Coordinates of C-alpha atoms in Angstrom, one line a residue:
M1 CA -65.5 -82.1 67.0
L2 CA -64.1 -79.9 69.7
K3 CA -63.9 -76.1 69.0
L4 CA -60.9 -74.3 70.5
A5 CA -60.4 -70.5 70.7
V6 CA -56.9 -69.1 70.9
Q7 CA -55.4 -65.7 70.5
K8 CA -54.9 -64.7 66.9
S9 CA -51.9 -62.7 67.9
G10 CA -50.3 -61.5 71.1
R11 CA -48.2 -62.9 73.9
L12 CA -50.1 -66.2 74.3
H13 CA -50.5 -67.1 70.6
D14 CA -47.1 -68.7 69.9
D15 CA -47.0 -70.7 73.1
S16 CA -50.6 -71.9 72.5
M17 CA -49.7 -73.1 69.0
R18 CA -46.5 -74.7 70.4
L19 CA -48.5 -76.6 73.0
L20 CA -50.8 -78.0 70.3
K21 CA -47.8 -79.1 68.3
E22 CA -46.2 -80.7 71.3
C23 CA -49.5 -82.6 71.8
G24 CA -49.1 -84.0 68.3
I25 CA -51.9 -82.0 66.9
G26 CA -51.2 -80.6 63.4
I27 CA -52.6 -77.1 62.8
S28 CA -52.2 -75.0 59.7
N29 CA -52.9 -71.3 60.4
G30 CA -51.9 -69.2 57.4
A31 CA -51.8 -65.5 57.3
N32 CA -55.2 -63.8 58.3
K33 CA -56.9 -67.2 58.7
L34 CA -59.5 -67.0 61.5
K35 CA -60.6 -70.7 61.5
T36 CA -58.9 -74.0 60.7
E37 CA -59.1 -77.7 61.5
A38 CA -56.5 -80.0 62.9
S39 CA -55.2 -82.6 60.4
N40 CA -55.0 -85.5 62.9
F41 CA -57.3 -84.7 65.9
P42 CA -61.1 -83.8 65.9
L43 CA -60.3 -80.1 66.7
Q44 CA -61.4 -76.9 65.1
V45 CA -59.4 -73.8 66.0
F46 CA -60.7 -70.2 66.1
F47 CA -58.2 -67.3 66.1
L48 CA -59.8 -64.5 68.2
R49 CA -59.0 -61.4 70.2
D50 CA -58.0 -62.5 73.7
D51 CA -60.6 -60.3 75.3
D52 CA -63.3 -62.0 73.2
I53 CA -62.4 -65.6 74.1
P54 CA -64.4 -65.8 77.4
Q55 CA -67.5 -64.6 75.7
Y56 CA -67.2 -67.0 72.8
V57 CA -66.7 -69.9 75.3
E58 CA -69.6 -68.8 77.5
D59 CA -71.9 -68.7 74.4
A60 CA -70.6 -72.2 73.4
V61 CA -69.5 -70.8 70.0
A62 CA -66.2 -72.3 71.1
D63 CA -66.2 -75.2 73.5
I64 CA -62.8 -74.4 75.1
G65 CA -60.3 -71.6 75.0
I66 CA -56.7 -70.8 75.9
V67 CA -56.6 -67.4 77.6
G68 CA -54.8 -65.6 80.4
E69 CA -56.3 -65.9 83.9
N70 CA -56.3 -62.1 84.0
V71 CA -58.8 -61.9 81.1
V72 CA -61.0 -64.7 82.6
Y73 CA -61.4 -62.8 85.9
E74 CA -61.6 -59.4 84.3
K75 CA -64.4 -60.4 81.9
N76 CA -66.1 -62.3 84.8
K77 CA -67.9 -64.7 82.5
P78 CA -69.3 -68.0 83.9
V79 CA -66.6 -70.3 82.3
E80 CA -64.7 -73.0 84.0
I81 CA -60.9 -73.2 84.3
V82 CA -60.0 -76.8 83.7
E83 CA -56.2 -76.6 83.4
K84 CA -53.4 -74.2 84.1
L85 CA -51.0 -74.4 81.2
G86 CA -47.7 -73.3 82.7
F87 CA -46.9 -70.4 80.3
G88 CA -47.7 -66.8 79.9
A89 CA -46.8 -66.0 83.6
C90 CA -47.4 -62.4 84.6
R91 CA -49.0 -60.4 87.4
L92 CA -51.6 -57.7 87.5
S93 CA -50.1 -54.9 89.7
I94 CA -50.5 -51.4 90.9
A95 CA -47.6 -49.1 90.1
V96 CA -46.9 -45.5 91.0
A97 CA -44.2 -42.9 90.2
R98 CA -40.8 -44.0 91.6
G99 CA -40.5 -40.8 93.6
E100 CA -43.8 -41.1 95.3
N101 CA -44.0 -41.8 99.0
Y102 CA -46.1 -45.0 98.9
T103 CA -46.6 -46.7 102.3
S104 CA -49.7 -48.9 101.9
V105 CA -52.7 -49.5 99.7
Q106 CA -54.3 -46.6 101.6
S107 CA -51.9 -44.3 99.7
L108 CA -54.2 -44.8 96.7
E109 CA -57.1 -43.0 98.5
G110 CA -58.4 -40.2 96.2
K111 CA -55.9 -41.0 93.4
R112 CA -56.6 -41.5 89.7
I113 CA -55.7 -45.0 88.5
A114 CA -55.3 -45.8 84.7
T115 CA -56.0 -49.4 83.7
S116 CA -57.3 -51.8 81.1
Y117 CA -58.7 -53.9 84.0
P118 CA -61.4 -51.7 85.6
F119 CA -63.3 -54.7 87.1
L120 CA -60.4 -56.2 88.9
T121 CA -59.0 -52.8 89.9
Q122 CA -62.4 -51.8 91.4
Q123 CA -62.6 -55.2 93.2
F124 CA -59.2 -54.7 94.7
L125 CA -60.0 -51.1 95.8
A126 CA -63.4 -52.2 97.3
K127 CA -61.7 -55.1 99.2
N128 CA -59.3 -52.6 100.8
K129 CA -61.9 -49.9 101.4
V130 CA -60.1 -47.4 99.2
N131 CA -61.9 -44.7 97.1
A132 CA -60.1 -43.9 93.9
E133 CA -61.0 -42.7 90.4
I134 CA -60.5 -45.4 87.7
H135 CA -59.7 -44.2 84.2
E136 CA -60.2 -47.1 81.7
I137 CA -57.8 -47.0 78.8
S138 CA -57.1 -49.7 76.2
G139 CA -53.4 -49.5 75.8
S140 CA -50.1 -47.8 76.7
V141 CA -51.2 -47.7 80.3
E142 CA -47.7 -47.1 81.7
I143 CA -47.4 -43.6 80.2
A144 CA -50.5 -42.3 81.9
P145 CA -48.8 -40.9 85.0
G146 CA -46.1 -39.3 82.9
I147 CA -48.6 -37.3 80.8
G148 CA -50.7 -36.3 83.8
L149 CA -53.7 -38.6 83.0
A150 CA -53.4 -40.6 86.3
D151 CA -51.5 -40.8 89.5
A152 CA -51.1 -44.6 89.3
I153 CA -51.7 -47.5 87.0
C154 CA -52.9 -51.1 87.3
D155 CA -51.4 -53.2 84.5
L156 CA -49.8 -56.5 83.6
V157 CA -46.2 -56.9 84.7
S158 CA -43.7 -59.6 83.5
S159 CA -40.1 -58.5 84.1
G160 CA -40.9 -55.0 85.3
S161 CA -38.6 -53.4 82.7
T162 CA -41.5 -51.4 81.1
L163 CA -42.3 -49.9 84.5
L164 CA -38.7 -49.0 85.1
T165 CA -38.4 -47.3 81.7
N166 CA -41.5 -45.2 82.4
G167 CA -40.3 -44.1 85.9
L168 CA -42.7 -46.3 87.8
K169 CA -42.4 -48.8 90.7
E170 CA -44.6 -51.8 91.5
T171 CA -46.4 -51.5 94.8
E172 CA -49.3 -54.0 95.0
T173 CA -50.0 -57.3 93.2
I174 CA -53.7 -57.9 92.6
L175 CA -53.4 -61.2 90.7
N176 CA -50.8 -63.7 89.6
S177 CA -51.8 -65.0 86.2
E178 CA -50.8 -67.6 83.6
A179 CA -52.4 -69.1 80.5
V180 CA -55.4 -71.4 81.3
L181 CA -57.7 -73.7 79.4
V182 CA -61.3 -72.8 80.0
R183 CA -64.6 -74.5 78.9
H184 CA -68.3 -73.7 78.9
K185 CA -70.7 -75.3 81.2
K186 CA -72.9 -77.0 78.6
F187 CA -70.6 -79.9 77.7
N188 CA -72.1 -83.2 76.5
A189 CA -70.5 -86.6 76.9
S190 CA -68.8 -86.7 73.5
Q191 CA -67.3 -83.2 74.0
Q192 CA -66.0 -84.3 77.5
Q193 CA -64.5 -87.4 76.0
L194 CA -62.5 -85.3 73.4
L195 CA -61.5 -82.9 76.1
D196 CA -60.2 -85.7 78.3
K197 CA -58.1 -86.9 75.4
L198 CA -56.7 -83.5 74.9
L199 CA -56.0 -83.1 78.6
F200 CA -54.2 -86.5 78.6
R201 CA -51.8 -85.1 76.0
I202 CA -51.4 -81.8 77.7
H203 CA -50.5 -83.5 81.0
A204 CA -47.9 -85.7 79.3
V205 CA -46.3 -82.6 77.7
K206 CA -46.3 -80.6 81.0
K207 CA -44.9 -83.5 83.0
A208 CA -42.1 -83.9 80.5
K209 CA -41.2 -80.2 80.8
N210 CA -41.0 -80.4 84.6
N211 CA -38.7 -83.4 84.6
K212 CA -35.3 -84.5 83.3
Y213 CA -34.1 -88.0 82.5
I214 CA -30.6 -88.7 84.0
L215 CA -28.1 -91.5 83.5
L216 CA -25.0 -91.9 85.7
N217 CA -22.3 -94.3 86.6
A218 CA -22.1 -95.4 90.2
P219 CA -19.6 -97.5 92.1
N220 CA -21.4 -100.5 93.5
E221 CA -20.3 -99.8 97.1
K222 CA -22.1 -96.4 96.8
L223 CA -25.1 -97.8 95.0
N224 CA -27.6 -97.8 97.9
E225 CA -26.7 -94.3 98.9
I226 CA -27.1 -93.0 95.3
I227 CA -30.4 -94.9 94.7
S228 CA -31.8 -93.3 97.9
L229 CA -31.4 -89.9 96.2
L230 CA -33.2 -91.0 93.1
P231 CA -36.9 -92.0 93.6
G232 CA -37.6 -91.8 89.8
M233 CA -41.2 -92.5 88.6
K234 CA -41.3 -95.7 90.7
S235 CA -37.6 -96.6 91.4
P236 CA -34.4 -96.1 89.4
T237 CA -33.3 -98.6 86.8
V238 CA -29.9 -100.2 87.6
L239 CA -27.8 -102.0 85.0
P240 CA -24.4 -103.6 85.5
L241 CA -21.5 -102.1 83.5
A242 CA -18.8 -104.1 81.7
D243 CA -16.3 -102.6 84.1
K244 CA -16.7 -104.7 87.3
G245 CA -17.8 -102.9 90.4
W246 CA -19.8 -100.3 88.5
S247 CA -23.4 -99.9 87.6
S248 CA -25.4 -97.6 85.3
V249 CA -28.3 -95.9 87.0
H250 CA -31.2 -94.3 85.1
S251 CA -33.9 -92.1 86.7
V252 CA -36.1 -89.0 86.4
L253 CA -35.6 -85.8 88.4
S254 CA -38.1 -83.0 88.7
E255 CA -36.8 -79.5 87.6
D256 CA -37.5 -78.1 91.1
E257 CA -35.0 -80.4 92.8
F258 CA -32.6 -81.0 89.9
W259 CA -29.5 -79.0 90.9
D260 CA -29.6 -79.9 94.6
K261 CA -29.9 -83.6 93.7
I262 CA -27.0 -83.4 91.1
E263 CA -24.7 -81.9 93.7
R264 CA -25.6 -84.6 96.3
L265 CA -25.2 -87.4 93.6
K266 CA -21.7 -86.1 92.8
A267 CA -20.8 -86.0 96.5
A268 CA -22.0 -89.6 96.9
G269 CA -19.6 -90.8 94.1
A270 CA -21.7 -90.6 90.9
Q271 CA -19.7 -90.1 87.7
G272 CA -20.5 -89.4 84.1
I273 CA -23.9 -87.8 84.8
L274 CA -25.9 -87.3 81.6
V275 CA -29.0 -85.1 81.5
I276 CA -31.6 -85.6 78.7
P277 CA -34.8 -83.6 78.1
I278 CA -38.0 -85.6 78.0
E279 CA -40.4 -85.0 75.1
K280 CA -43.5 -86.7 76.6
M281 CA -44.1 -88.3 80.0
V282 CA -47.2 -90.6 80.3
M283 CA -48.1 -91.6 83.9

């Protein structure tokens, strides 16, 4: 059985549980439950504080864990990142008061910086040869400059609205982060086999989210031009319609190129374009 550590609460918990569900793994996690087993996959789930997950994985109490990259690098434990999961995107950034004349990282020289990430903050300062005083605090970092505790902060930023509310501006990005799957370095063959099965499901779910299934009607005289715009997984599926001179074309488009391709398909003569989300995509 594989042992997985996830956040018991917080910004990654819901997305982690949703990912397991989308992978077809049934998990029952009632109120205040700290440990449970999947009903249809050899997986035991521990619900832990996010800061503790790297330590539990390093010690092989948990075999794998879902945690933010920011926590992995801050805790600096010898665990291996095996997969980026595509949710929980944020960045660890330096921010100062909006009215401050900030010109470069050298502007932090001699300043007081409040943060919950002292290791990464110190690494950043050392890399840039800046001497500053770090104040480690566990929460509400963004209020530190306003109450005179610090001149700047180093904290996680998503939309930036919290900084704006507290009269701060983002100046330097230390780390771009997202949720990752980590493992310890003492895996045996049976554990690796189970992890490979889990990764197979995760890859199918991620691939589906990054692609759309489209169906369209195409005049036959424009078919070659339209097909050239639709590579699909191998090549588009083309079926004749009852209406002579027309064909139905089925394909897959990646999210990144979706709107550009749709515009070009319309311009090439495609009609009745239907777009359908994909639940799983097995390559």
